[in-house]
Short mmCIF file of C-alpha atoms in Angstrom, two decimals:
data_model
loop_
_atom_site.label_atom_id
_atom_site.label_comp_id
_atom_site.label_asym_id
_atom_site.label_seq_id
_atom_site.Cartn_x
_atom_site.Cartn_y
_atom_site.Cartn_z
CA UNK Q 5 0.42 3.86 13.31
CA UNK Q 6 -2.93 1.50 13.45
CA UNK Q 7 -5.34 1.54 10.26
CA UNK Q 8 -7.15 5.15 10.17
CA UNK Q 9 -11.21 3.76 9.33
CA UNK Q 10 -12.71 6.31 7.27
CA UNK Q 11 -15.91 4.30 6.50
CA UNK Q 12 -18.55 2.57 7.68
CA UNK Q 13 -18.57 -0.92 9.14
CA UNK Q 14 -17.76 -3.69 6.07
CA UNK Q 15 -19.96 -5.99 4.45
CA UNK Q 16 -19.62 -9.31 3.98
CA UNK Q 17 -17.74 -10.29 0.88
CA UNK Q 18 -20.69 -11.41 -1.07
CA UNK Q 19 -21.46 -7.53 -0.99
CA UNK Q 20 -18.69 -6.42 -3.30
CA UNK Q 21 -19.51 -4.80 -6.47
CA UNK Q 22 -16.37 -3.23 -7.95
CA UNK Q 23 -16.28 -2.65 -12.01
CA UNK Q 24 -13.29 -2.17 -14.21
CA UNK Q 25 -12.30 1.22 -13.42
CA UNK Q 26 -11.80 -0.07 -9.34
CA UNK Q 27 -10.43 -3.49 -10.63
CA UNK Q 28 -7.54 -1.97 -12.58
CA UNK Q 29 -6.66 0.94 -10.07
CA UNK Q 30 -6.82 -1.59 -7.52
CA UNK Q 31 -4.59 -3.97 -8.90
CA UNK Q 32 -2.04 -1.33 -10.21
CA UNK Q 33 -1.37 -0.54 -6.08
CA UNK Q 34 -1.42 -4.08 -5.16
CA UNK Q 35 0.95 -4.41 -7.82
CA UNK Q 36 3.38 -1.96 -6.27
CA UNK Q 37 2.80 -2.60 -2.57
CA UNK Q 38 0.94 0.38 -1.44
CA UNK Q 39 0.13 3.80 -2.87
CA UNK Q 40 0.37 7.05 -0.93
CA UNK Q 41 -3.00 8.69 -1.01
CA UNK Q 42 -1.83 11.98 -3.31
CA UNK Q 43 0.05 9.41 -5.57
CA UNK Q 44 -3.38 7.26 -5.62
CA UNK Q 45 -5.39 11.04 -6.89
CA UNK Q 46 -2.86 11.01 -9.49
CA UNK Q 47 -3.52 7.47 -10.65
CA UNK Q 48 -7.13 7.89 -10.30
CA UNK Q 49 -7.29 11.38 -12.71
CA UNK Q 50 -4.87 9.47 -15.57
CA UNK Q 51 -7.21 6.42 -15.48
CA UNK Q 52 -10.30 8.49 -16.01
CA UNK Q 53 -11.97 7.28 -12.48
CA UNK Q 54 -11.93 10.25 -11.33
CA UNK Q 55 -11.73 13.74 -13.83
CA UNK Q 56 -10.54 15.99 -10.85
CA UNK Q 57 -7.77 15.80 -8.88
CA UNK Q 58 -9.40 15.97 -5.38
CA UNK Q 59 -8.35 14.66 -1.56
CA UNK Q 60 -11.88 15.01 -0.85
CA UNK Q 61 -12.92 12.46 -4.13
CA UNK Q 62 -9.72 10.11 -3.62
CA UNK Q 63 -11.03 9.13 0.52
CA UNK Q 64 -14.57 8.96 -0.39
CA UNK Q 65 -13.16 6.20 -3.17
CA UNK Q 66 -10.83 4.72 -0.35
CA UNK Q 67 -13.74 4.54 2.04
CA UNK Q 68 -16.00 2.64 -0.23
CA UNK Q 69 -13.05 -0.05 -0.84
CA UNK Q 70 -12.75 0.20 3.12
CA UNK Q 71 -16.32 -0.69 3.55
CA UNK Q 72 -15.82 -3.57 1.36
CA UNK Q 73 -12.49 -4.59 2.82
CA UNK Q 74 -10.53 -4.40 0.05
CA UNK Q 75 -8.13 -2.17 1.62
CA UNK Q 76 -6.30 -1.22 4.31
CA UNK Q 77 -5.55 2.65 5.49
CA UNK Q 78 -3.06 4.31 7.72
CA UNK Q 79 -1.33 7.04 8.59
CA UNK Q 80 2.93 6.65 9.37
CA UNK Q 81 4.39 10.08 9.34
CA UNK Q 82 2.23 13.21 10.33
CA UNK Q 83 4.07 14.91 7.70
CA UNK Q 84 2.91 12.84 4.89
CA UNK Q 85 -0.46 11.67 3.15
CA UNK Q 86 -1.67 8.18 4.57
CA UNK Q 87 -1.06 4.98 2.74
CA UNK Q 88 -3.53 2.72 1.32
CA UNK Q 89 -2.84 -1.14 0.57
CA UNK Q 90 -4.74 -4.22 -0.26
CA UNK Q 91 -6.41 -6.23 2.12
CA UNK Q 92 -6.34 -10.69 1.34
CA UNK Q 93 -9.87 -9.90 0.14
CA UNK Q 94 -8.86 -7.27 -1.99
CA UNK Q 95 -5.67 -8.90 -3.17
CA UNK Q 96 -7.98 -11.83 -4.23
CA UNK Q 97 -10.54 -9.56 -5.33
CA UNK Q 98 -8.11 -8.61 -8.40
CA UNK Q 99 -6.49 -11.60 -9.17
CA UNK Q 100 -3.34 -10.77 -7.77
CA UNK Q 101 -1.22 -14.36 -6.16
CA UNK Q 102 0.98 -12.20 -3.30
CA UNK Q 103 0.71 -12.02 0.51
CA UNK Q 104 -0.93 -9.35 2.07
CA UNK Q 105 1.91 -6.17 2.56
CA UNK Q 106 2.01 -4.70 5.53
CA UNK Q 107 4.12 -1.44 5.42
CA UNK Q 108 6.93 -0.62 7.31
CA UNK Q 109 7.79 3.23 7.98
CA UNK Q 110 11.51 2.98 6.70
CA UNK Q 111 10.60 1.56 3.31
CA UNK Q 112 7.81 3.63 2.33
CA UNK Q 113 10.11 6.69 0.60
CA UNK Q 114 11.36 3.91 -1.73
CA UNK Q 115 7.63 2.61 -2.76
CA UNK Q 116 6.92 6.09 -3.35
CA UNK Q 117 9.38 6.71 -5.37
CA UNK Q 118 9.06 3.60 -7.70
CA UNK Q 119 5.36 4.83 -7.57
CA UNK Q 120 6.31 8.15 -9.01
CA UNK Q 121 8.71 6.86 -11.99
CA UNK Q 122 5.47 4.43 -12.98
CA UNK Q 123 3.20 7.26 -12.72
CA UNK Q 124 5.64 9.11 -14.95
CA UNK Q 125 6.50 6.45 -17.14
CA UNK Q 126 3.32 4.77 -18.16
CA UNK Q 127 2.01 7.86 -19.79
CA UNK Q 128 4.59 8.10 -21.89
CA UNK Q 129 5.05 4.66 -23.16
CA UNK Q 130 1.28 3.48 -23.23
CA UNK Q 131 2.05 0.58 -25.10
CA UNK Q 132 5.09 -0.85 -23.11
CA UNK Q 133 3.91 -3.07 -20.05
CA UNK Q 134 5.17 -2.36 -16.59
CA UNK Q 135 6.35 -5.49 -14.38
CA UNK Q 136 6.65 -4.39 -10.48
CA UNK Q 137 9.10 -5.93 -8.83
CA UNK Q 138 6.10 -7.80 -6.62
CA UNK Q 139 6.02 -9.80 -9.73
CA UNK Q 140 9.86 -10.35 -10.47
CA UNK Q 141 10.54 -12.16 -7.29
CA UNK Q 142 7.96 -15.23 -7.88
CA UNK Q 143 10.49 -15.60 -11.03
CA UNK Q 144 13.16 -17.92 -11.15
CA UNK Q 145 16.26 -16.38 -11.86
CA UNK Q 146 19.97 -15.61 -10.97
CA UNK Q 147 20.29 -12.29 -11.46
CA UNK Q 148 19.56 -9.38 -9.19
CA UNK Q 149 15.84 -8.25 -9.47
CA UNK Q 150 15.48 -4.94 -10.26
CA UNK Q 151 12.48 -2.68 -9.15
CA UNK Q 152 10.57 -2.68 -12.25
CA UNK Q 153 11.09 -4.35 -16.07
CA UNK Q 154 9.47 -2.63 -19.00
CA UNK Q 155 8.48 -4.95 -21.76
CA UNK Q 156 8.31 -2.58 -24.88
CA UNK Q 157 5.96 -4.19 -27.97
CA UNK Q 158 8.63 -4.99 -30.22
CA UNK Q 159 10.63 -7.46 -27.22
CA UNK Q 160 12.88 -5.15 -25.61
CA UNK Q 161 13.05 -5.56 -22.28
CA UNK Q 162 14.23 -2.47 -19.55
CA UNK Q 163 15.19 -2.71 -16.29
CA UNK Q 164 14.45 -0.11 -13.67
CA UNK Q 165 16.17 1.24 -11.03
CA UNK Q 166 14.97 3.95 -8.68
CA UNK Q 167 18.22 4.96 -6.21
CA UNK Q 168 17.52 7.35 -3.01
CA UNK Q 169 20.59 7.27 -0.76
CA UNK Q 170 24.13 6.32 -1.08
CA UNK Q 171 24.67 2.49 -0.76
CA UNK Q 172 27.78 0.24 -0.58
CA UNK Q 173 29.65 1.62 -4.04
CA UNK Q 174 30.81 -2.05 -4.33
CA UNK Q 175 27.48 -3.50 -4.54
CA UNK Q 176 25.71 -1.16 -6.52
CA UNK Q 177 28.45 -1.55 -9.43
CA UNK Q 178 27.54 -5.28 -9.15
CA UNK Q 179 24.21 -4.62 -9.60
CA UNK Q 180 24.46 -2.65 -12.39
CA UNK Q 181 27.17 -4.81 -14.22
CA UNK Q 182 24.72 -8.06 -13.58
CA UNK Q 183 21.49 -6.01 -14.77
CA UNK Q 184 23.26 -4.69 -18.18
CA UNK Q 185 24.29 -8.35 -19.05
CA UNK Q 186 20.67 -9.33 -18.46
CA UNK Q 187 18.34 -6.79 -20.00
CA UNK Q 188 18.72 -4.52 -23.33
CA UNK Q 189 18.53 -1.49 -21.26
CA UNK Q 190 19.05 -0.28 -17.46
CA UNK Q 191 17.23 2.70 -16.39
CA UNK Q 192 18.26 4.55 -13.15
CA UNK Q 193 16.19 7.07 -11.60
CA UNK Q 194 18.28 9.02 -8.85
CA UNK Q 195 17.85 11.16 -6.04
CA UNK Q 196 20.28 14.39 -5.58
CA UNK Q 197 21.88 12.19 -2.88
CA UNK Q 198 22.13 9.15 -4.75
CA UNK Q 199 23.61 11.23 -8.13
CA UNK Q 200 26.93 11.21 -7.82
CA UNK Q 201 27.12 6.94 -6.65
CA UNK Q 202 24.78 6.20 -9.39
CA UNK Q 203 27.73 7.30 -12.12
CA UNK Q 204 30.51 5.98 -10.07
CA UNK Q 205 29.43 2.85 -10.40
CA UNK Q 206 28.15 3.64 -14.15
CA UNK Q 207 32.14 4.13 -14.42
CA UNK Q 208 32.57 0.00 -13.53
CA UNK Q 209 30.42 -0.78 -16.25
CA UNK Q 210 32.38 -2.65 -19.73
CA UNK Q 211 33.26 0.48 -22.30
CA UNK Q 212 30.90 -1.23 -24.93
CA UNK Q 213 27.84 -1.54 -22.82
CA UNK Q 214 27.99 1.42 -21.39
CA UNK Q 215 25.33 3.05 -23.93
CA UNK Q 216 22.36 0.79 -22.29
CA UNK Q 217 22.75 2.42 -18.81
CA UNK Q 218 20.75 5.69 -18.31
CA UNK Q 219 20.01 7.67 -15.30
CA UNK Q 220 17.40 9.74 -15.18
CA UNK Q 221 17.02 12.85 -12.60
CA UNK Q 222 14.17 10.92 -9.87
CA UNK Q 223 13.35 14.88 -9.04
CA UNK Q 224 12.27 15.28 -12.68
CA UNK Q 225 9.36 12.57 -12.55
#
């Protein structure tokens, strides 16, 4: 599960030219920990980088950031696309304050799947501003940090939840109780297995706030 070099050997960090278009995909998958190569395509055709979806276009991209050493590639289940993250240079590279990520097999299925609501969101509310949960946790704050806030234009403020497996029913209906008296709306995103726990613990939530939870199909993103 070592780093998978598809590039050349990488210069020194004077070298770097990146513009705008690698700045801002860059920092969107710093932003959410790591990106899974067919998820970073899709980000790369709806930013206009790249104007065809292509494997072939995506690693030639990765291997230029490689050769700067901006990023970081690897491969943890043969079944899956490889993973690309930032690198300390790269993190620095676009501004972003966080430690460098290293992935872990087990979590990976729950960055994708944040991944995937973003990648189905942001299209649809271009004006709203995502806030990855990266960012949430060098907040301050009591309450329980969700994966993602939304900050609409007008001040309204969603959370967002993305739910793959059944967890402690207990705790989830905590979660969700403390994230509706926080925000002015809770989105959930749930798997097939995580559908049924997901409105059980809706059920725990007061009568008269029960109109700012929704939960979304995650298979529908």
């Amino acid at each position: 599960m070592g780093a998978d070099p598809i590039g050349g050997p990488r210069p020194a960090a004077g070298a770097r030219r990146i513009g705008p278009p690698d700045t801002n995909v860059l920092r969107w998958v710093g932003q959410q920990y790591a990106c899974r190569e067919d998820q970073l395509t899709q980000l790369l055709t709806r930013t206009g980088h790249q104007a065809t979806r292509s494997t072939a276009v995506t690693r030639r991209i990765t291997a230029r950031w490689m050769n700067l050493g901006l990023v970081d590639r690897a491969t943890f289940l043969a079944s899956e696309p490889p993973w690309i993250w930032l690198t300390r240079a790269g993190l620095r590279e676009v501004g972003l304050p966080f430690r460098v990520w290293q992935p872990k097999a087990w979590m990976l299925a729950h960055v994708a799947a944040i991944n995937r609501v973003r990648l189905f969101v942001e299209p649809r509310r271009p004006a709203a501003r995502w806030v990855p949960e990266r960012q949430l946790r060098r907040q301050p704050g009591e309450h329980p940090v969700p994966d993602a806030e939304i900050h609409d234009p007008g001040g309204t403020v969603t959370a967002v939840e993305v739910d793959l497996s059944r967890k402690s029913t207990e705790r989830r209906r905590q979660v969700m109780r403390a994230l509706v008296d926080h925000y002015d709306s809770v989105w959930y995103f749930a798997s097939v297995a995580a559908w049924d726990a997901v409105h059980d613990a809706s059920c725990a939530v007061p009568v008269h706030l029960t109109d700012l939870v929704r939960i979304y199909s995650l298979e529908d993103c």
